[in-house]
Amino acid sequence: MKLRLACLFVLAATPALAVDPTGVPQCDALLKRYEACSVELSPKQLHAAQKELLEGAMGMRAAGTDPKLRPDLERFCDDTFEKMKKESDIKDCMSKP
């Protein structure tokens, strides 16, 4: 039990995760920037962002291998990146070159 709590504390205190590449350049760029910028979020938002990064990367990795889904996924990642540059809590960081 103590080990589990210690692990949860470490995860909650970790500012960024190393998200494995998805194989889709547009999605990798989005996830890389989101991961880097997530340190600017509040602790509560950071935890949610870390979860979203891990789950999103898994889903993108799976969808990226399907030739029928890949074009839509590429568009989704491009559109999401642009939206985050304009509307997210970390828009200034997301907009950096």
Short mmCIF file of N, CA and C in Angstrom, two decimals:
data_model
loop_
_atom_site.label_atom_id
_atom_site.label_comp_id
_atom_site.label_asym_id
_atom_site.label_seq_id
_atom_site.Cartn_x
_atom_site.Cartn_y
_atom_site.Cartn_z
N MET A 1 0.82 -1.19 0.00
CA MET A 1 0.00 0.00 0.00
C MET A 1 0.87 1.26 0.00
N LYS A 2 1.90 1.28 0.84
CA LYS A 2 2.77 2.44 0.90
C LYS A 2 3.49 2.65 -0.42
N LEU A 3 3.89 1.56 -1.06
CA LEU A 3 4.57 1.66 -2.35
C LEU A 3 3.63 2.24 -3.39
N ARG A 4 2.40 1.81 -3.39
CA ARG A 4 1.42 2.31 -4.34
C ARG A 4 1.20 3.81 -4.15
N LEU A 5 1.09 4.24 -2.90
CA LEU A 5 0.92 5.67 -2.62
C LEU A 5 2.16 6.46 -3.04
N ALA A 6 3.33 5.90 -2.80
CA ALA A 6 4.56 6.57 -3.21
C ALA A 6 4.61 6.71 -4.72
N CYS A 7 4.22 5.66 -5.44
CA CYS A 7 4.20 5.71 -6.91
C CYS A 7 3.21 6.76 -7.40
N LEU A 8 2.05 6.82 -6.78
CA LEU A 8 1.06 7.82 -7.18
C LEU A 8 1.57 9.23 -6.92
N PHE A 9 2.25 9.42 -5.80
CA PHE A 9 2.81 10.73 -5.50
C PHE A 9 3.85 11.12 -6.53
N VAL A 10 4.72 10.19 -6.91
CA VAL A 10 5.75 10.48 -7.90
C VAL A 10 5.11 10.84 -9.24
N LEU A 11 4.10 10.10 -9.64
CA LEU A 11 3.41 10.40 -10.90
C LEU A 11 2.75 11.77 -10.85
N ALA A 12 2.13 12.09 -9.73
CA ALA A 12 1.45 13.37 -9.61
C ALA A 12 2.44 14.53 -9.59
N ALA A 13 3.63 14.29 -9.08
CA ALA A 13 4.62 15.36 -8.99
C ALA A 13 5.48 15.49 -10.24
N THR A 14 5.40 14.52 -11.13
CA THR A 14 6.21 14.54 -12.34
C THR A 14 5.65 15.55 -13.32
N PRO A 15 6.43 16.54 -13.76
CA PRO A 15 5.90 17.57 -14.63
C PRO A 15 5.63 17.11 -16.05
N ALA A 16 6.32 16.11 -16.52
CA ALA A 16 6.11 15.67 -17.90
C ALA A 16 6.42 14.19 -18.02
N LEU A 17 5.83 13.57 -19.00
CA LEU A 17 6.05 12.16 -19.28
C LEU A 17 6.77 12.02 -20.61
N ALA A 18 7.40 10.90 -20.79
CA ALA A 18 8.02 10.63 -22.08
C ALA A 18 7.02 9.82 -22.90
N VAL A 19 6.31 10.49 -23.78
CA VAL A 19 5.30 9.83 -24.60
C VAL A 19 5.99 9.22 -25.82
N ASP A 20 5.77 7.93 -26.02
CA ASP A 20 6.35 7.26 -27.17
C ASP A 20 5.75 7.79 -28.46
N PRO A 21 6.55 7.86 -29.52
CA PRO A 21 6.03 8.34 -30.81
C PRO A 21 4.87 7.48 -31.31
N THR A 22 3.98 8.14 -32.03
CA THR A 22 2.81 7.45 -32.58
C THR A 22 3.07 6.92 -33.99
N GLY A 23 4.10 7.48 -34.64
CA GLY A 23 4.34 7.13 -36.04
C GLY A 23 3.61 8.05 -37.00
N VAL A 24 2.86 8.98 -36.48
CA VAL A 24 2.13 9.96 -37.28
C VAL A 24 2.75 11.32 -36.96
N PRO A 25 3.52 11.90 -37.89
CA PRO A 25 4.26 13.12 -37.59
C PRO A 25 3.41 14.26 -37.01
N GLN A 26 2.22 14.46 -37.52
CA GLN A 26 1.36 15.53 -37.03
C GLN A 26 0.98 15.29 -35.57
N CYS A 27 0.71 14.04 -35.23
CA CYS A 27 0.32 13.70 -33.86
C CYS A 27 1.52 13.75 -32.93
N ASP A 28 2.67 13.31 -33.43
CA ASP A 28 3.88 13.37 -32.61
C ASP A 28 4.23 14.82 -32.27
N ALA A 29 4.07 15.72 -33.23
CA ALA A 29 4.35 17.14 -32.99
C ALA A 29 3.39 17.70 -31.94
N LEU A 30 2.12 17.37 -32.05
CA LEU A 30 1.11 17.82 -31.10
C LEU A 30 1.43 17.30 -29.70
N LEU A 31 1.67 16.00 -29.58
CA LEU A 31 1.92 15.40 -28.28
C LEU A 31 3.21 15.91 -27.65
N LYS A 32 4.23 16.09 -28.46
CA LYS A 32 5.51 16.59 -27.95
C LYS A 32 5.34 17.99 -27.37
N ARG A 33 4.66 18.87 -28.09
CA ARG A 33 4.46 20.24 -27.61
C ARG A 33 3.54 20.24 -26.40
N TYR A 34 2.47 19.46 -26.44
CA TYR A 34 1.53 19.39 -25.32
C TYR A 34 2.26 18.91 -24.07
N GLU A 35 3.10 17.91 -24.23
CA GLU A 35 3.86 17.39 -23.10
C GLU A 35 4.78 18.47 -22.53
N ALA A 36 5.48 19.18 -23.40
CA ALA A 36 6.41 20.22 -22.96
C ALA A 36 5.67 21.38 -22.28
N CYS A 37 4.51 21.73 -22.79
CA CYS A 37 3.77 22.87 -22.28
C CYS A 37 2.94 22.53 -21.04
N SER A 38 2.67 21.27 -20.82
CA SER A 38 1.80 20.88 -19.71
C SER A 38 2.37 21.29 -18.35
N VAL A 39 3.68 21.53 -18.26
CA VAL A 39 4.27 21.95 -16.99
C VAL A 39 3.74 23.31 -16.55
N GLU A 40 3.13 24.05 -17.44
CA GLU A 40 2.56 25.36 -17.11
C GLU A 40 1.16 25.26 -16.50
N LEU A 41 0.61 24.07 -16.46
CA LEU A 41 -0.73 23.86 -15.92
C LEU A 41 -0.70 23.74 -14.40
N SER A 42 -1.85 23.94 -13.78
CA SER A 42 -1.97 23.73 -12.34
C SER A 42 -1.76 22.24 -12.05
N PRO A 43 -1.45 21.88 -10.81
CA PRO A 43 -1.24 20.47 -10.49
C PRO A 43 -2.43 19.58 -10.88
N LYS A 44 -3.63 20.05 -10.64
CA LYS A 44 -4.83 19.27 -10.99
C LYS A 44 -4.93 19.11 -12.51
N GLN A 45 -4.70 20.20 -13.24
CA GLN A 45 -4.75 20.13 -14.70
C GLN A 45 -3.61 19.27 -15.24
N LEU A 46 -2.46 19.33 -14.60
CA LEU A 46 -1.31 18.55 -15.04
C LEU A 46 -1.59 17.06 -14.98
N HIS A 47 -2.21 16.63 -13.91
CA HIS A 47 -2.55 15.20 -13.79
C HIS A 47 -3.49 14.78 -14.92
N ALA A 48 -4.49 15.59 -15.19
CA ALA A 48 -5.43 15.27 -16.28
C ALA A 48 -4.72 15.30 -17.63
N ALA A 49 -3.80 16.23 -17.82
CA ALA A 49 -3.05 16.32 -19.08
C ALA A 49 -2.17 15.10 -19.28
N GLN A 50 -1.53 14.63 -18.21
CA GLN A 50 -0.68 13.45 -18.32
C GLN A 50 -1.51 12.23 -18.73
N LYS A 51 -2.66 12.09 -18.12
CA LYS A 51 -3.55 10.97 -18.46
C LYS A 51 -3.99 11.08 -19.92
N GLU A 52 -4.37 12.29 -20.32
CA GLU A 52 -4.81 12.52 -21.69
C GLU A 52 -3.68 12.23 -22.69
N LEU A 53 -2.46 12.62 -22.35
CA LEU A 53 -1.31 12.36 -23.22
C LEU A 53 -1.10 10.87 -23.43
N LEU A 54 -1.10 10.13 -22.34
CA LEU A 54 -0.85 8.69 -22.44
C LEU A 54 -1.97 7.97 -23.20
N GLU A 55 -3.20 8.29 -22.84
CA GLU A 55 -4.33 7.64 -23.52
C GLU A 55 -4.42 8.07 -24.98
N GLY A 56 -4.20 9.36 -25.23
CA GLY A 56 -4.26 9.86 -26.60
C GLY A 56 -3.20 9.23 -27.47
N ALA A 57 -1.99 9.12 -26.95
CA ALA A 57 -0.90 8.52 -27.72
C ALA A 57 -1.20 7.07 -28.06
N MET A 58 -1.76 6.33 -27.12
CA MET A 58 -2.10 4.93 -27.38
C MET A 58 -3.13 4.83 -28.50
N GLY A 59 -4.17 5.64 -28.43
CA GLY A 59 -5.20 5.62 -29.45
C GLY A 59 -4.68 6.07 -30.81
N MET A 60 -3.85 7.10 -30.81
CA MET A 60 -3.28 7.59 -32.07
C MET A 60 -2.35 6.56 -32.69
N ARG A 61 -1.58 5.89 -31.85
CA ARG A 61 -0.66 4.86 -32.34
C ARG A 61 -1.45 3.74 -33.02
N ALA A 62 -2.54 3.34 -32.40
CA ALA A 62 -3.37 2.26 -32.96
C ALA A 62 -4.05 2.71 -34.25
N ALA A 63 -4.64 3.90 -34.25
CA ALA A 63 -5.34 4.39 -35.44
C ALA A 63 -4.37 4.70 -36.58
N GLY A 64 -3.16 5.10 -36.24
CA GLY A 64 -2.17 5.45 -37.25
C GLY A 64 -1.72 4.29 -38.11
N THR A 65 -1.95 3.08 -37.64
CA THR A 65 -1.56 1.91 -38.42
C THR A 65 -2.64 1.49 -39.42
N ASP A 66 -3.81 2.08 -39.31
CA ASP A 66 -4.91 1.75 -40.22
C ASP A 66 -4.93 2.75 -41.37
N PRO A 67 -4.64 2.30 -42.59
CA PRO A 67 -4.59 3.23 -43.73
C PRO A 67 -5.89 4.00 -43.96
N LYS A 68 -7.01 3.44 -43.56
CA LYS A 68 -8.29 4.11 -43.74
C LYS A 68 -8.49 5.23 -42.73
N LEU A 69 -7.93 5.07 -41.54
CA LEU A 69 -8.10 6.06 -40.48
C LEU A 69 -7.01 7.13 -40.46
N ARG A 70 -5.86 6.80 -41.01
CA ARG A 70 -4.70 7.68 -40.89
C ARG A 70 -4.94 9.11 -41.43
N PRO A 71 -5.53 9.30 -42.61
CA PRO A 71 -5.76 10.67 -43.09
C PRO A 71 -6.62 11.50 -42.13
N ASP A 72 -7.66 10.88 -41.57
CA ASP A 72 -8.51 11.59 -40.61
C ASP A 72 -7.75 11.91 -39.33
N LEU A 73 -6.90 10.99 -38.92
CA LEU A 73 -6.09 11.19 -37.72
C LEU A 73 -5.10 12.33 -37.93
N GLU A 74 -4.47 12.37 -39.08
CA GLU A 74 -3.53 13.46 -39.40
C GLU A 74 -4.24 14.81 -39.33
N ARG A 75 -5.43 14.88 -39.93
CA ARG A 75 -6.22 16.11 -39.90
C ARG A 75 -6.63 16.48 -38.47
N PHE A 76 -7.05 15.47 -37.72
CA PHE A 76 -7.45 15.69 -36.33
C PHE A 76 -6.30 16.29 -35.52
N CYS A 77 -5.12 15.72 -35.67
CA CYS A 77 -3.96 16.22 -34.91
C CYS A 77 -3.59 17.64 -35.33
N ASP A 78 -3.61 17.92 -36.63
CA ASP A 78 -3.34 19.28 -37.11
C ASP A 78 -4.37 20.26 -36.55
N ASP A 79 -5.64 19.89 -36.65
CA ASP A 79 -6.72 20.77 -36.18
C ASP A 79 -6.65 20.99 -34.67
N THR A 80 -6.37 19.93 -33.93
CA THR A 80 -6.27 20.03 -32.47
C THR A 80 -5.11 20.92 -32.06
N PHE A 81 -3.97 20.76 -32.74
CA PHE A 81 -2.80 21.59 -32.45
C PHE A 81 -3.14 23.06 -32.67
N GLU A 82 -3.76 23.37 -33.80
CA GLU A 82 -4.13 24.76 -34.10
C GLU A 82 -5.13 25.31 -33.09
N LYS A 83 -6.09 24.49 -32.70
CA LYS A 83 -7.08 24.92 -31.71
C LYS A 83 -6.41 25.20 -30.37
N MET A 84 -5.47 24.34 -29.96
CA MET A 84 -4.78 24.54 -28.69
C MET A 84 -3.91 25.79 -28.70
N LYS A 85 -3.44 26.17 -29.88
CA LYS A 85 -2.65 27.40 -30.00
C LYS A 85 -3.51 28.64 -29.78
N LYS A 86 -4.81 28.50 -29.99
CA LYS A 86 -5.71 29.65 -29.89
C LYS A 86 -6.58 29.65 -28.64
N GLU A 87 -6.95 28.47 -28.13
CA GLU A 87 -7.99 28.42 -27.12
C GLU A 87 -7.63 27.74 -25.81
N SER A 88 -6.47 27.13 -25.69
CA SER A 88 -6.16 26.38 -24.48
C SER A 88 -5.55 27.26 -23.39
N ASP A 89 -5.49 26.73 -22.19
CA ASP A 89 -4.85 27.43 -21.07
C ASP A 89 -3.35 27.63 -21.31
N ILE A 90 -2.80 26.87 -22.21
CA ILE A 90 -1.35 26.93 -22.49
C ILE A 90 -1.10 27.40 -23.94
N LYS A 91 -2.02 28.22 -24.44
CA LYS A 91 -1.94 28.64 -25.83
C LYS A 91 -0.65 29.37 -26.18
N ASP A 92 -0.12 30.17 -25.26
CA ASP A 92 1.12 30.89 -25.56
C ASP A 92 2.27 29.91 -25.77
N CYS A 93 2.35 28.91 -24.92
CA CYS A 93 3.41 27.90 -25.05
C CYS A 93 3.18 27.05 -26.29
N MET A 94 1.94 26.67 -26.55
CA MET A 94 1.63 25.83 -27.71
C MET A 94 1.95 26.56 -29.01
N SER A 95 1.91 27.88 -28.99
CA SER A 95 2.14 28.67 -30.20
C SER A 95 3.62 28.92 -30.51
N LYS A 96 4.49 28.59 -29.56
CA LYS A 96 5.92 28.83 -29.80
C LYS A 96 6.42 27.99 -30.96
N PRO A 97 7.37 28.54 -31.71
CA PRO A 97 7.91 27.76 -32.85
C PRO A 97 8.73 26.57 -32.39
#
